Each structure stands twice: as C-alpha cells, then as structure tokens.
Amino acid sequence: MGDTDVTTDANAPWLIVGLGNPGPEYAMNRHNVGFMVADLLAERIGGKFKRAGKAQAQVIEGRIGPPGPANRRVILAKPMSYMNLSGGPVTALRDFYKVPTAHIVAVHDELDIDYGVLRLKLGGGDNGHNGLKSMTKAMGADYHRVRFGIGRPPGRMQVADFVLKDFGSAERKELDYFVDRAADAVECLVIEGLERAQGTYNS
C-alpha cells in the first residue's frame, strides 16, 4: 500500500490532487471545482499540465512558498480517469513521486457545506463522494482534504444531476473569488500546516 505513515519527513514532496471529470463538457460542473483550483495553482506556479507517464493523470511539478525552509516541492495533479476511479491515478503518482499519504491533499466539492465555504481536515469518511471513496479504497483515509462547499440540490433534484450541472449564474459571480480563496488555503496548508490553515480558512 506504500507509505501511509502520518509522521513524515517535512522535506517530502506534496501531491495536490484536484478532483473532477475530464473533458470540456464537465469543465464548469460543480463536481469539477477541484480541477478549477488545480488550474489556478498551476497558473501561480507558472507551469502547464502534462500527461504523467503511465499514470492516468495530468501533472505539474513545481514549488510553492517563500525561499528557505518554508519552500515546498509540490506535484499538482488532475486524474483523467473520471471521478469514481480517482484512486488508481493518485496511488500511482504517490508511489512514483514517493509522497507520504499524509502529504496528499484532495481538493473536492462538498454537498453538506454552503456554497463557497471551506473546510480543511485530515482523514475521515468520504460522505458519499465518489472521488474520495475511490482514493480511500486505494490507499486509506489518512490524506488531507480541502472541501469546497457547493450546497445541497434545490427541491427534489437528484444529487447526481446537481453535481454534474454547471454553477448557476449567481454562483458564477463569486466563483473566481472562492476558487482563489481555496487555492490560498491549499498553499497555507502545505506551507504552514493544517492547524494554521484551519484557523485561517475554515469558516
């Protein structure tokens, strides 16, 4: 199963995984907010996603944080396997880059949190999220999560229909701000640790 020890070398790389579905038809879906955050982080690093060898994912390698001890080596990844099969590509990348499981960050949509609200945590259940379910099945639950609230479906709309719809026009007015804040939260988590990031970004 690889290295799942949560007491890890501070100098080990971090694997930041934006969860979503590949293809332009899914690009603005609520379920793809993890991809949106990964794309913004890629812009900040100044790289372009490329296919990752045998792993079914797109990746960028780079560094975040100020020069010195707080500077972190990171691998940004977008699994290209579809959401419910995310665990395979993530595990392959973890093993290839020798990333401790506790240095993996999954960025994903969360139904049980109001739109735009963030919650950061280490470990826990999948709350019915198929991407997390696949990751946990593949490598255990001891990875970080940056949970991006999308709220519950209105009326009697099915959850599957809701997450695979684009953000609404009112939501899109604030989407860039919320994605930017989520990217900030990821950087804070990697550079300063979970407790500091929770104190700053959990709302």
PDB file of C-alpha atoms in Angstrom:
ATOM      1  CA  MET A   1       0.000   0.000   0.000  1.00  0.00           C
ATOM      2  CA  GLY A   2       3.045   2.315   0.130  1.00  0.00           C
ATOM      3  CA  ASP A   3       3.909   4.809   2.833  1.00  0.00           C
ATOM      4  CA  THR A   4       0.866   5.669   4.938  1.00  0.00           C
ATOM      5  CA  ASP A   5       2.768   6.904   7.994  1.00  0.00           C
ATOM      6  CA  VAL A   6       1.297  10.226   9.115  1.00  0.00           C
ATOM      7  CA  THR A   7       4.575  11.172  10.834  1.00  0.00           C
ATOM      8  CA  THR A   8       6.505  12.191   7.742  1.00  0.00           C
ATOM      9  CA  ASP A   9       9.666  13.897   6.608  1.00  0.00           C
ATOM     10  CA  ALA A  10       8.945  17.613   6.354  1.00  0.00           C
ATOM     11  CA  ASN A  11      11.042  17.741   3.191  1.00  0.00           C
ATOM     12  CA  ALA A  12       8.993  15.085   1.392  1.00  0.00           C
ATOM     13  CA  PRO A  13       7.056  16.364  -1.655  1.00  0.00           C
ATOM     14  CA  TRP A  14       3.348  17.158  -1.532  1.00  0.00           C
ATOM     15  CA  LEU A  15       0.814  15.796  -4.001  1.00  0.00           C
ATOM     16  CA  ILE A  16      -2.115  18.182  -4.526  1.00  0.00           C
ATOM     17  CA  VAL A  17      -4.978  16.466  -6.323  1.00  0.00           C
ATOM     18  CA  GLY A  18      -7.847  18.408  -7.844  1.00  0.00           C
ATOM     19  CA  LEU A  19     -10.782  16.044  -8.275  1.00  0.00           C
ATOM     20  CA  GLY A  20     -13.070  16.266 -11.290  1.00  0.00           C
ATOM     21  CA  ASN A  21     -14.059  14.692 -14.587  1.00  0.00           C
ATOM     22  CA  PRO A  22     -12.020  15.132 -17.795  1.00  0.00           C
ATOM     23  CA  GLY A  23     -13.489  16.717 -20.897  1.00  0.00           C
ATOM     24  CA  PRO A  24     -14.883  20.139 -21.837  1.00  0.00           C
ATOM     25  CA  GLU A  25     -18.473  19.095 -21.189  1.00  0.00           C
ATOM     26  CA  TYR A  26     -17.667  18.799 -17.462  1.00  0.00           C
ATOM     27  CA  ALA A  27     -15.376  21.809 -17.139  1.00  0.00           C
ATOM     28  CA  MET A  28     -17.787  24.149 -15.309  1.00  0.00           C
ATOM     29  CA  ASN A  29     -19.694  21.470 -13.368  1.00  0.00           C
ATOM     30  CA  ARG A  30     -19.928  21.821  -9.600  1.00  0.00           C
ATOM     31  CA  HIS A  31     -18.199  18.427  -9.388  1.00  0.00           C
ATOM     32  CA  ASN A  32     -15.160  19.913 -11.141  1.00  0.00           C
ATOM     33  CA  VAL A  33     -14.288  22.638  -8.680  1.00  0.00           C
ATOM     34  CA  GLY A  34     -11.197  20.625  -7.688  1.00  0.00           C
ATOM     35  CA  PHE A  35      -9.922  20.936 -11.270  1.00  0.00           C
ATOM     36  CA  MET A  36     -10.602  24.683 -11.140  1.00  0.00           C
ATOM     37  CA  VAL A  37      -8.484  25.092  -8.011  1.00  0.00           C
ATOM     38  CA  ALA A  38      -5.700  22.945  -9.502  1.00  0.00           C
ATOM     39  CA  ASP A  39      -5.728  25.070 -12.673  1.00  0.00           C
ATOM     40  CA  LEU A  40      -5.339  28.259 -10.633  1.00  0.00           C
ATOM     41  CA  LEU A  41      -2.488  26.768  -8.606  1.00  0.00           C
ATOM     42  CA  ALA A  42      -0.854  25.784 -11.902  1.00  0.00           C
ATOM     43  CA  GLU A  43      -1.066  29.411 -13.064  1.00  0.00           C
ATOM     44  CA  ARG A  44       0.583  30.542  -9.842  1.00  0.00           C
ATOM     45  CA  ILE A  45       3.410  28.038 -10.225  1.00  0.00           C
ATOM     46  CA  GLY A  46       3.791  29.025 -13.853  1.00  0.00           C
ATOM     47  CA  GLY A  47       3.570  25.573 -15.384  1.00  0.00           C
ATOM     48  CA  LYS A  48       1.372  23.654 -17.801  1.00  0.00           C
ATOM     49  CA  PHE A  49      -0.214  20.297 -17.143  1.00  0.00           C
ATOM     50  CA  LYS A  50       1.288  17.356 -18.997  1.00  0.00           C
ATOM     51  CA  ARG A  51       0.479  13.662 -19.147  1.00  0.00           C
ATOM     52  CA  ALA A  52       2.127  11.745 -16.305  1.00  0.00           C
ATOM     53  CA  GLY A  53       3.845   8.705 -17.784  1.00  0.00           C
ATOM     54  CA  LYS A  54       1.875   5.571 -17.030  1.00  0.00           C
ATOM     55  CA  ALA A  55      -0.405   7.274 -14.506  1.00  0.00           C
ATOM     56  CA  GLN A  56      -3.789   8.272 -15.895  1.00  0.00           C
ATOM     57  CA  ALA A  57      -3.381  11.895 -14.847  1.00  0.00           C
ATOM     58  CA  GLN A  58      -2.076  15.290 -15.843  1.00  0.00           C
ATOM     59  CA  VAL A  59       0.618  16.766 -13.609  1.00  0.00           C
ATOM     60  CA  ILE A  60       2.817  19.780 -12.981  1.00  0.00           C
ATOM     61  CA  GLU A  61       5.892  19.734 -10.767  1.00  0.00           C
ATOM     62  CA  GLY A  62       6.939  22.936  -9.047  1.00  0.00           C
ATOM     63  CA  ARG A  63       7.500  24.725  -5.776  1.00  0.00           C
ATOM     64  CA  ILE A  64       5.379  26.986  -3.593  1.00  0.00           C
ATOM     65  CA  GLY A  65       6.225  29.160  -0.647  1.00  0.00           C
ATOM     66  CA  PRO A  66       8.943  31.687   0.082  1.00  0.00           C
ATOM     67  CA  PRO A  67      12.633  30.836  -0.387  1.00  0.00           C
ATOM     68  CA  GLY A  68      14.076  28.939   2.552  1.00  0.00           C
ATOM     69  CA  PRO A  69      12.757  26.235   4.869  1.00  0.00           C
ATOM     70  CA  ALA A  70       9.080  27.011   4.113  1.00  0.00           C
ATOM     71  CA  ASN A  71       9.548  26.343   0.389  1.00  0.00           C
ATOM     72  CA  ARG A  72       7.776  23.127  -0.633  1.00  0.00           C
ATOM     73  CA  ARG A  73       8.141  20.826  -3.608  1.00  0.00           C
ATOM     74  CA  VAL A  74       4.676  20.040  -4.969  1.00  0.00           C
ATOM     75  CA  ILE A  75       3.122  17.902  -7.652  1.00  0.00           C
ATOM     76  CA  LEU A  76      -0.218  19.213  -8.897  1.00  0.00           C
ATOM     77  CA  ALA A  77      -2.425  16.520 -10.400  1.00  0.00           C
ATOM     78  CA  LYS A  78      -5.741  16.144 -12.199  1.00  0.00           C
ATOM     79  CA  PRO A  79      -6.781  12.486 -12.563  1.00  0.00           C
ATOM     80  CA  MET A  80      -8.040  11.759 -16.076  1.00  0.00           C
ATOM     81  CA  SER A  81      -9.848   8.566 -15.080  1.00  0.00           C
ATOM     82  CA  TYR A  82     -13.242  10.085 -14.212  1.00  0.00           C
ATOM     83  CA  MET A  83     -14.183  10.890 -10.641  1.00  0.00           C
ATOM     84  CA  ASN A  84     -15.197   7.444  -9.394  1.00  0.00           C
ATOM     85  CA  LEU A  85     -11.820   5.933 -10.425  1.00  0.00           C
ATOM     86  CA  SER A  86      -9.557   8.640  -8.976  1.00  0.00           C
ATOM     87  CA  GLY A  87      -7.817   6.293  -6.543  1.00  0.00           C
ATOM     88  CA  GLY A  88      -5.803   4.459  -9.200  1.00  0.00           C
ATOM     89  CA  PRO A  89      -4.074   7.502 -10.714  1.00  0.00           C
ATOM     90  CA  VAL A  90      -3.495   9.099  -7.304  1.00  0.00           C
ATOM     91  CA  THR A  91      -1.905   5.946  -5.901  1.00  0.00           C
ATOM     92  CA  ALA A  92       0.311   5.614  -8.979  1.00  0.00           C
ATOM     93  CA  LEU A  93       1.505   9.197  -8.566  1.00  0.00           C
ATOM     94  CA  ARG A  94       2.036   8.744  -4.830  1.00  0.00           C
ATOM     95  CA  ASP A  95       4.245   5.726  -5.468  1.00  0.00           C
ATOM     96  CA  PHE A  96       6.144   7.277  -8.402  1.00  0.00           C
ATOM     97  CA  TYR A  97       6.969  10.511  -6.578  1.00  0.00           C
ATOM     98  CA  LYS A  98       7.412   8.793  -3.172  1.00  0.00           C
ATOM     99  CA  VAL A  99       4.846  11.009  -1.452  1.00  0.00           C
ATOM    100  CA  PRO A 100       3.758  10.084   2.086  1.00  0.00           C
ATOM    101  CA  THR A 101      -0.027   9.682   2.235  1.00  0.00           C
ATOM    102  CA  ALA A 102      -0.178  12.465   4.846  1.00  0.00           C
ATOM    103  CA  HIS A 103       1.316  14.800   2.206  1.00  0.00           C
ATOM    104  CA  ILE A 104      -1.569  14.221  -0.215  1.00  0.00           C
ATOM    105  CA  VAL A 105      -4.233  16.926  -0.471  1.00  0.00           C
ATOM    106  CA  ALA A 106      -7.538  16.211  -2.214  1.00  0.00           C
ATOM    107  CA  VAL A 107      -9.450  19.321  -3.315  1.00  0.00           C
ATOM    108  CA  HIS A 108     -13.108  18.486  -3.913  1.00  0.00           C
ATOM    109  CA  ASP A 109     -16.717  19.647  -3.921  1.00  0.00           C
ATOM    110  CA  GLU A 110     -18.747  19.109  -0.728  1.00  0.00           C
ATOM    111  CA  LEU A 111     -22.545  18.927  -0.679  1.00  0.00           C
ATOM    112  CA  ASP A 112     -23.028  19.363   3.068  1.00  0.00           C
ATOM    113  CA  ILE A 113     -21.333  22.764   3.197  1.00  0.00           C
ATOM    114  CA  ASP A 114     -22.845  26.029   1.961  1.00  0.00           C
ATOM    115  CA  TYR A 115     -21.625  27.364  -1.364  1.00  0.00           C
ATOM    116  CA  GLY A 116     -18.130  28.835  -1.191  1.00  0.00           C
ATOM    117  CA  VAL A 117     -17.449  27.814   2.406  1.00  0.00           C
ATOM    118  CA  LEU A 118     -14.202  25.897   3.001  1.00  0.00           C
ATOM    119  CA  ARG A 119     -13.401  23.145   5.475  1.00  0.00           C
ATOM    120  CA  LEU A 120      -9.937  21.598   5.793  1.00  0.00           C
ATOM    121  CA  LYS A 121      -9.250  18.336   7.566  1.00  0.00           C
ATOM    122  CA  LEU A 122      -7.038  15.256   7.730  1.00  0.00           C
ATOM    123  CA  GLY A 123      -8.659  11.847   7.274  1.00  0.00           C
ATOM    124  CA  GLY A 124     -12.306  10.994   7.860  1.00  0.00           C
ATOM    125  CA  GLY A 125     -15.086   9.481   5.803  1.00  0.00           C
ATOM    126  CA  ASP A 126     -15.989  10.099   2.172  1.00  0.00           C
ATOM    127  CA  ASN A 127     -19.533  11.413   2.815  1.00  0.00           C
ATOM    128  CA  GLY A 128     -20.718   9.703  -0.368  1.00  0.00           C
ATOM    129  CA  HIS A 129     -18.182  11.487  -2.582  1.00  0.00           C
ATOM    130  CA  ASN A 130     -17.104   9.012  -5.257  1.00  0.00           C
ATOM    131  CA  GLY A 131     -13.665  10.536  -5.767  1.00  0.00           C
ATOM    132  CA  LEU A 132     -12.824  10.299  -2.073  1.00  0.00           C
ATOM    133  CA  LYS A 133     -14.350   6.833  -1.894  1.00  0.00           C
ATOM    134  CA  SER A 134     -12.023   5.641  -4.652  1.00  0.00           C
ATOM    135  CA  MET A 135      -8.970   7.273  -3.076  1.00  0.00           C
ATOM    136  CA  THR A 136      -9.687   5.852   0.371  1.00  0.00           C
ATOM    137  CA  LYS A 137     -10.257   2.376  -1.023  1.00  0.00           C
ATOM    138  CA  ALA A 138      -6.906   2.566  -2.830  1.00  0.00           C
ATOM    139  CA  MET A 139      -4.709   3.952  -0.061  1.00  0.00           C
ATOM    140  CA  GLY A 140      -6.572   4.519   3.192  1.00  0.00           C
ATOM    141  CA  ALA A 141      -8.103   7.704   4.582  1.00  0.00           C
ATOM    142  CA  ASP A 142      -5.067   9.460   6.071  1.00  0.00           C
ATOM    143  CA  TYR A 143      -4.797  12.234   3.490  1.00  0.00           C
ATOM    144  CA  HIS A 144      -5.780  15.894   3.722  1.00  0.00           C
ATOM    145  CA  ARG A 145      -8.954  17.289   2.230  1.00  0.00           C
ATOM    146  CA  VAL A 146      -9.814  20.828   1.178  1.00  0.00           C
ATOM    147  CA  ARG A 147     -13.604  20.690   0.996  1.00  0.00           C
ATOM    148  CA  PHE A 148     -15.243  23.342  -1.189  1.00  0.00           C
ATOM    149  CA  GLY A 149     -18.901  23.818  -0.329  1.00  0.00           C
ATOM    150  CA  ILE A 150     -21.425  23.620  -3.153  1.00  0.00           C
ATOM    151  CA  GLY A 151     -24.575  23.287  -1.018  1.00  0.00           C
ATOM    152  CA  ARG A 152     -27.450  20.845  -1.405  1.00  0.00           C
ATOM    153  CA  PRO A 153     -29.609  20.360  -4.517  1.00  0.00           C
ATOM    154  CA  PRO A 154     -32.742  22.503  -4.664  1.00  0.00           C
ATOM    155  CA  GLY A 155     -36.166  20.890  -4.351  1.00  0.00           C
ATOM    156  CA  ARG A 156     -36.227  17.282  -5.466  1.00  0.00           C
ATOM    157  CA  MET A 157     -33.244  17.439  -7.793  1.00  0.00           C
ATOM    158  CA  GLN A 158     -31.106  14.314  -7.580  1.00  0.00           C
ATOM    159  CA  VAL A 159     -27.597  14.737  -6.193  1.00  0.00           C
ATOM    160  CA  ALA A 160     -26.003  13.228  -9.326  1.00  0.00           C
ATOM    161  CA  ASP A 161     -27.833  15.749 -11.532  1.00  0.00           C
ATOM    162  CA  PHE A 162     -26.898  18.647  -9.253  1.00  0.00           C
ATOM    163  CA  VAL A 163     -23.143  17.972  -9.100  1.00  0.00           C
ATOM    164  CA  LEU A 164     -22.941  17.397 -12.860  1.00  0.00           C
ATOM    165  CA  LYS A 165     -24.600  20.725 -13.662  1.00  0.00           C
ATOM    166  CA  ASP A 166     -22.644  23.922 -14.198  1.00  0.00           C
ATOM    167  CA  PHE A 167     -22.559  26.513 -11.446  1.00  0.00           C
ATOM    168  CA  GLY A 168     -25.555  28.829 -11.730  1.00  0.00           C
ATOM    169  CA  SER A 169     -25.276  32.429 -12.930  1.00  0.00           C
ATOM    170  CA  ALA A 170     -25.495  33.850  -9.401  1.00  0.00           C
ATOM    171  CA  GLU A 171     -22.845  31.394  -8.178  1.00  0.00           C
ATOM    172  CA  ARG A 172     -20.517  32.250 -11.053  1.00  0.00           C
ATOM    173  CA  LYS A 173     -20.371  35.878  -9.919  1.00  0.00           C
ATOM    174  CA  GLU A 174     -18.435  34.765  -6.824  1.00  0.00           C
ATOM    175  CA  LEU A 175     -16.807  31.611  -8.177  1.00  0.00           C
ATOM    176  CA  ASP A 176     -13.449  33.165  -9.086  1.00  0.00           C
ATOM    177  CA  TYR A 177     -13.149  34.638  -5.593  1.00  0.00           C
ATOM    178  CA  PHE A 178     -13.977  31.340  -3.892  1.00  0.00           C
ATOM    179  CA  VAL A 179     -11.609  29.343  -6.127  1.00  0.00           C
ATOM    180  CA  ASP A 180      -8.856  31.868  -5.387  1.00  0.00           C
ATOM    181  CA  ARG A 181      -9.504  31.507  -1.654  1.00  0.00           C
ATOM    182  CA  ALA A 182      -9.413  27.703  -1.924  1.00  0.00           C
ATOM    183  CA  ALA A 183      -6.051  27.899  -3.698  1.00  0.00           C
ATOM    184  CA  ASP A 184      -4.787  30.155  -0.903  1.00  0.00           C
ATOM    185  CA  ALA A 185      -5.978  27.555   1.616  1.00  0.00           C
ATOM    186  CA  VAL A 186      -4.090  24.780  -0.162  1.00  0.00           C
ATOM    187  CA  GLU A 187      -0.898  26.836  -0.140  1.00  0.00           C
ATOM    188  CA  CYS A 188      -1.330  27.675   3.547  1.00  0.00           C
ATOM    189  CA  LEU A 189      -1.903  24.007   4.400  1.00  0.00           C
ATOM    190  CA  VAL A 190       1.252  22.894   2.595  1.00  0.00           C
ATOM    191  CA  ILE A 191       3.478  25.726   3.840  1.00  0.00           C
ATOM    192  CA  GLU A 192       2.196  26.380   7.368  1.00  0.00           C
ATOM    193  CA  GLY A 193       0.358  23.199   8.340  1.00  0.00           C
ATOM    194  CA  LEU A 194      -3.219  22.083   8.906  1.00  0.00           C
ATOM    195  CA  GLU A 195      -3.878  23.885  12.169  1.00  0.00           C
ATOM    196  CA  ARG A 196      -2.878  27.284  10.809  1.00  0.00           C
ATOM    197  CA  ALA A 197      -4.818  26.711   7.596  1.00  0.00           C
ATOM    198  CA  GLN A 198      -7.937  25.635   9.514  1.00  0.00           C
ATOM    199  CA  GLY A 199      -7.722  28.690  11.728  1.00  0.00           C
ATOM    200  CA  THR A 200      -7.474  30.984   8.727  1.00  0.00           C
ATOM    201  CA  TYR A 201      -9.798  29.389   6.176  1.00  0.00           C
ATOM    202  CA  ASN A 202     -12.364  27.212   7.969  1.00  0.00           C
ATOM    203  CA  SER A 203     -15.475  29.354   8.189  1.00  0.00           C
TER     204      SER A 203
END
